[in-house]
mmCIF file of C-alpha atoms in Angstrom:
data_model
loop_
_atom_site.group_PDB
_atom_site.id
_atom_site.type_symbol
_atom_site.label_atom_id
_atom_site.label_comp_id
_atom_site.label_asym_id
_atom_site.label_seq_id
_atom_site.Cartn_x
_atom_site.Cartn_y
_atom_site.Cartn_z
ATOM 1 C CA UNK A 8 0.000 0.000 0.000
ATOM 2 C CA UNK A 9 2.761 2.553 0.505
ATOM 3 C CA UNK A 10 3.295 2.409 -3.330
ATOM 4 C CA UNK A 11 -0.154 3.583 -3.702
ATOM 5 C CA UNK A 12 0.574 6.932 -1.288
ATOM 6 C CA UNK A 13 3.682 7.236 -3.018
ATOM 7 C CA UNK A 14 2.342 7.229 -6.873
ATOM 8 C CA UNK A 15 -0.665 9.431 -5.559
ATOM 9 C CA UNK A 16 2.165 12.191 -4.244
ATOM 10 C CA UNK A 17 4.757 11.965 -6.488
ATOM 11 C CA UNK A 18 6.020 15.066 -7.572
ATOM 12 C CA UNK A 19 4.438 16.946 -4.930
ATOM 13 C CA UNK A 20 6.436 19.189 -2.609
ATOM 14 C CA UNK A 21 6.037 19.008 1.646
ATOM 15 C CA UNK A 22 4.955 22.494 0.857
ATOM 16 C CA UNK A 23 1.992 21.606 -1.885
ATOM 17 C CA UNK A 24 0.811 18.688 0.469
ATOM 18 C CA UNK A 25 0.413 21.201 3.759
ATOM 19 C CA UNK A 26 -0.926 23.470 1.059
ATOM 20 C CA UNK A 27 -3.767 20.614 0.271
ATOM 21 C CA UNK A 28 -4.643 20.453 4.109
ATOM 22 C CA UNK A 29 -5.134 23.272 4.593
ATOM 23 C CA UNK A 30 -6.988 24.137 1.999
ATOM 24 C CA UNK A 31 -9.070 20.782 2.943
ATOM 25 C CA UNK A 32 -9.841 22.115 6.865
ATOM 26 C CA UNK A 33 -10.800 25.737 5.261
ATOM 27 C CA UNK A 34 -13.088 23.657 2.625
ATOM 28 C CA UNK A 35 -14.802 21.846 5.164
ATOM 29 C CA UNK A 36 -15.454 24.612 8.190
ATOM 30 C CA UNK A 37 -17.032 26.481 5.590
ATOM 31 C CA UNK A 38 -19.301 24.192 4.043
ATOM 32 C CA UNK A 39 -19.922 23.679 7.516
ATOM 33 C CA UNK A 40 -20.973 27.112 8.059
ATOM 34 C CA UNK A 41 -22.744 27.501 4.745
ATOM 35 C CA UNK A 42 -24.712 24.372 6.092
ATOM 36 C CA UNK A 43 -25.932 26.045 9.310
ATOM 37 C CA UNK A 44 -27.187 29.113 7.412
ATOM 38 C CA UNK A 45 -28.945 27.256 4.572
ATOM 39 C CA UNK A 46 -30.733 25.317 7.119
ATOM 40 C CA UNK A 47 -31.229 28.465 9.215
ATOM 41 C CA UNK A 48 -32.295 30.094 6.006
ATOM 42 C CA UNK A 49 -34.672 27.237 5.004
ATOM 43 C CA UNK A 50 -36.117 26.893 8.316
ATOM 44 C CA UNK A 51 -36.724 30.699 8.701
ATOM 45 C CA UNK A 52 -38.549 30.854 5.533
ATOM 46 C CA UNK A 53 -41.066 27.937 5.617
ATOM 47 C CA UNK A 54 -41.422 27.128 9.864
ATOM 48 C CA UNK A 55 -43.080 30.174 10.676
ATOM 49 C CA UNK A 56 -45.355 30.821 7.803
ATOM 50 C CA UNK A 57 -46.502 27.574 7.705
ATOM 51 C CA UNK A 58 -46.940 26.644 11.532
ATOM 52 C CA UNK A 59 -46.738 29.480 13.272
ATOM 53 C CA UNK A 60 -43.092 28.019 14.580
ATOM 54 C CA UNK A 61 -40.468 30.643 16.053
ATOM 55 C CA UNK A 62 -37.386 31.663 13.713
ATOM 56 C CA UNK A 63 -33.989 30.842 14.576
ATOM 57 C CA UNK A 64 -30.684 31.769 14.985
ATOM 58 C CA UNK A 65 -27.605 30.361 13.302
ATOM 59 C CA UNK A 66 -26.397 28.300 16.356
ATOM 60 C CA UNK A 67 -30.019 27.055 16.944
ATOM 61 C CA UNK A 68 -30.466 26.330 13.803
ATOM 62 C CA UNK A 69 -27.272 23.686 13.720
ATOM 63 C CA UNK A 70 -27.882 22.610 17.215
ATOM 64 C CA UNK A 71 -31.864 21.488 15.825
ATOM 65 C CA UNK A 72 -29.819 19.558 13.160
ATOM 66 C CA UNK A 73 -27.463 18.085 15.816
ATOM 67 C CA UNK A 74 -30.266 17.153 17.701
ATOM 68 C CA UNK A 75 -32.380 15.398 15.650
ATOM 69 C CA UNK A 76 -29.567 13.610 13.948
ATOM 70 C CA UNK A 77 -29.151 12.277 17.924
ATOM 71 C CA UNK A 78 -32.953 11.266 17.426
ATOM 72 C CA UNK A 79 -33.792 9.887 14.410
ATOM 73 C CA UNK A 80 -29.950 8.832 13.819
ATOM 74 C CA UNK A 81 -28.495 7.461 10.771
ATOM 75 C CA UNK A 82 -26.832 4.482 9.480
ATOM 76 C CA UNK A 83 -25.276 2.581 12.628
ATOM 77 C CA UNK A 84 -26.413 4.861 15.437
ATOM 78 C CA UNK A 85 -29.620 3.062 16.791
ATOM 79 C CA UNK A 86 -27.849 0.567 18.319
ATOM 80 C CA UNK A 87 -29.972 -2.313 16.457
ATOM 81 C CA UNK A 88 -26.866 -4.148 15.481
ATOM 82 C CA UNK A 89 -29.129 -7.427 14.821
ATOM 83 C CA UNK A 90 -31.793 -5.093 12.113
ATOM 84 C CA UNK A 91 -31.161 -6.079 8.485
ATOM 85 C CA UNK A 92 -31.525 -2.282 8.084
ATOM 86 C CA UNK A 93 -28.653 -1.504 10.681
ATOM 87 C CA UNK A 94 -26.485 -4.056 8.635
ATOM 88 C CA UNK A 95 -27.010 -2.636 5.249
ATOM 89 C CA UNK A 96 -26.027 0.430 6.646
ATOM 90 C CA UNK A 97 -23.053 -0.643 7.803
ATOM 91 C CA UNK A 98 -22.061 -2.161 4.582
ATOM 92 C CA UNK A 99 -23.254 0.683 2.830
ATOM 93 C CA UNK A 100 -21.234 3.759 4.191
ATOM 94 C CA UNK A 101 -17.772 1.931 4.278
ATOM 95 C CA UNK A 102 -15.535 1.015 1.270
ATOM 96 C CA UNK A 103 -14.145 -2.419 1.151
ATOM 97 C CA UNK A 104 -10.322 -1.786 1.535
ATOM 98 C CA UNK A 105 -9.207 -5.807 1.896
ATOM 99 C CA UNK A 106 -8.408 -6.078 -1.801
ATOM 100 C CA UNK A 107 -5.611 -3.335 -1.808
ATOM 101 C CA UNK A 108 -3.756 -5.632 0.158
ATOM 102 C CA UNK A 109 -2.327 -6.593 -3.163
ATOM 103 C CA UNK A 110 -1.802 -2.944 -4.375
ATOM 104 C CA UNK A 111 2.537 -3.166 -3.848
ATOM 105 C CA UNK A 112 2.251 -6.336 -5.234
ATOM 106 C CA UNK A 113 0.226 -5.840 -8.703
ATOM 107 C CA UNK A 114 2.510 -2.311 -9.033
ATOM 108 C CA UNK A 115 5.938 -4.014 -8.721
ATOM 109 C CA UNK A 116 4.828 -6.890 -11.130
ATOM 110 C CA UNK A 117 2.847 -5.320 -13.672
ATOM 111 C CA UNK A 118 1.983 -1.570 -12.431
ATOM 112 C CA UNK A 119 3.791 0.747 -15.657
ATOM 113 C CA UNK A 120 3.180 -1.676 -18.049
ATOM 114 C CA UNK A 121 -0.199 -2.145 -17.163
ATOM 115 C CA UNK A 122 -1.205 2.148 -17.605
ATOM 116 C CA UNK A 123 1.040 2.063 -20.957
ATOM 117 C CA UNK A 124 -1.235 -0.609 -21.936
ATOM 118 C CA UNK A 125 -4.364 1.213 -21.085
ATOM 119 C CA UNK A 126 -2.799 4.675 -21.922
ATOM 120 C CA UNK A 127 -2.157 2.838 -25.552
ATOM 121 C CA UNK A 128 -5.848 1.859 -26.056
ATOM 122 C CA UNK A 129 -6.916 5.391 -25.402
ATOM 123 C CA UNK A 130 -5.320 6.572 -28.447
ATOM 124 C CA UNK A 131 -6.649 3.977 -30.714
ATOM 125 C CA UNK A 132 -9.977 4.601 -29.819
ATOM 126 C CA UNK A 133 -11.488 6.986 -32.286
ATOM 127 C CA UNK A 134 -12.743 10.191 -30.548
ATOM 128 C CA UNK A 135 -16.491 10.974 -30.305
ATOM 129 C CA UNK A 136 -17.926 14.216 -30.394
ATOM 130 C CA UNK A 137 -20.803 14.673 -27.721
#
């Protein structure tokens, strides 16, 4: 597997791979935050119209999400291990990892020739226009 991590980053630079955290934790707090105000947004324009339901502030807003995520849960956080549902959620969410096991292995023996190969029947395939 550390071929795979090693293809995947070659050529980059200590400096380009901070650069991608970074820029990865900044990505993510703000979808965050745009997800708090679209739901504050959303909630703010139908709740009160429709039933007569207070409006609500940013942090209540994601706190109400929090919350009923808690309550109506998702995959694997009911605690019904035995459910067929629980199960399938479990299965679901998570990628099976056990075959790249043989990642190092299928790269030492037949890794470069194997993308000239496929590299070599993109360019005899005639191009379509779409």
């Amino acid at each position: 597997m550390s071929n795979f991590f090693k293809h995947k980053m070659r050529g980059k630079s200590p400096g380009e791979i901070v650069g991608m955290v970074i820029f990865g934790i900044i990505a993510i707090t703000g979808l965050a935050i745009l997800f708090g105000f679209v739901l504050m947004w959303l909630w703010n324009w139908l709740m009160p119209d429709i039933f007569g339901l207070p409006t609500l502030t940013y942090w209540k807003a994601v706190g109400l999400f929090i919350l009923l995520k808690i309550l109506v849960g998702g995959c694997g956080s009911s605690g019904k291990s035995s459910s067929d549902k629980d199960k399938s959620c479990k299965t679901k969410g998570k990628r099976d990892f056990s075959k790249w096991k043989y990642y190092d292995k299928f790269w030492k023996e037949e890794g470069n020739k194997a993308y000239e190969d496929y590299l070599e029947r993109l360019n005899q395939e005639p191009e379509t226009d779409e």
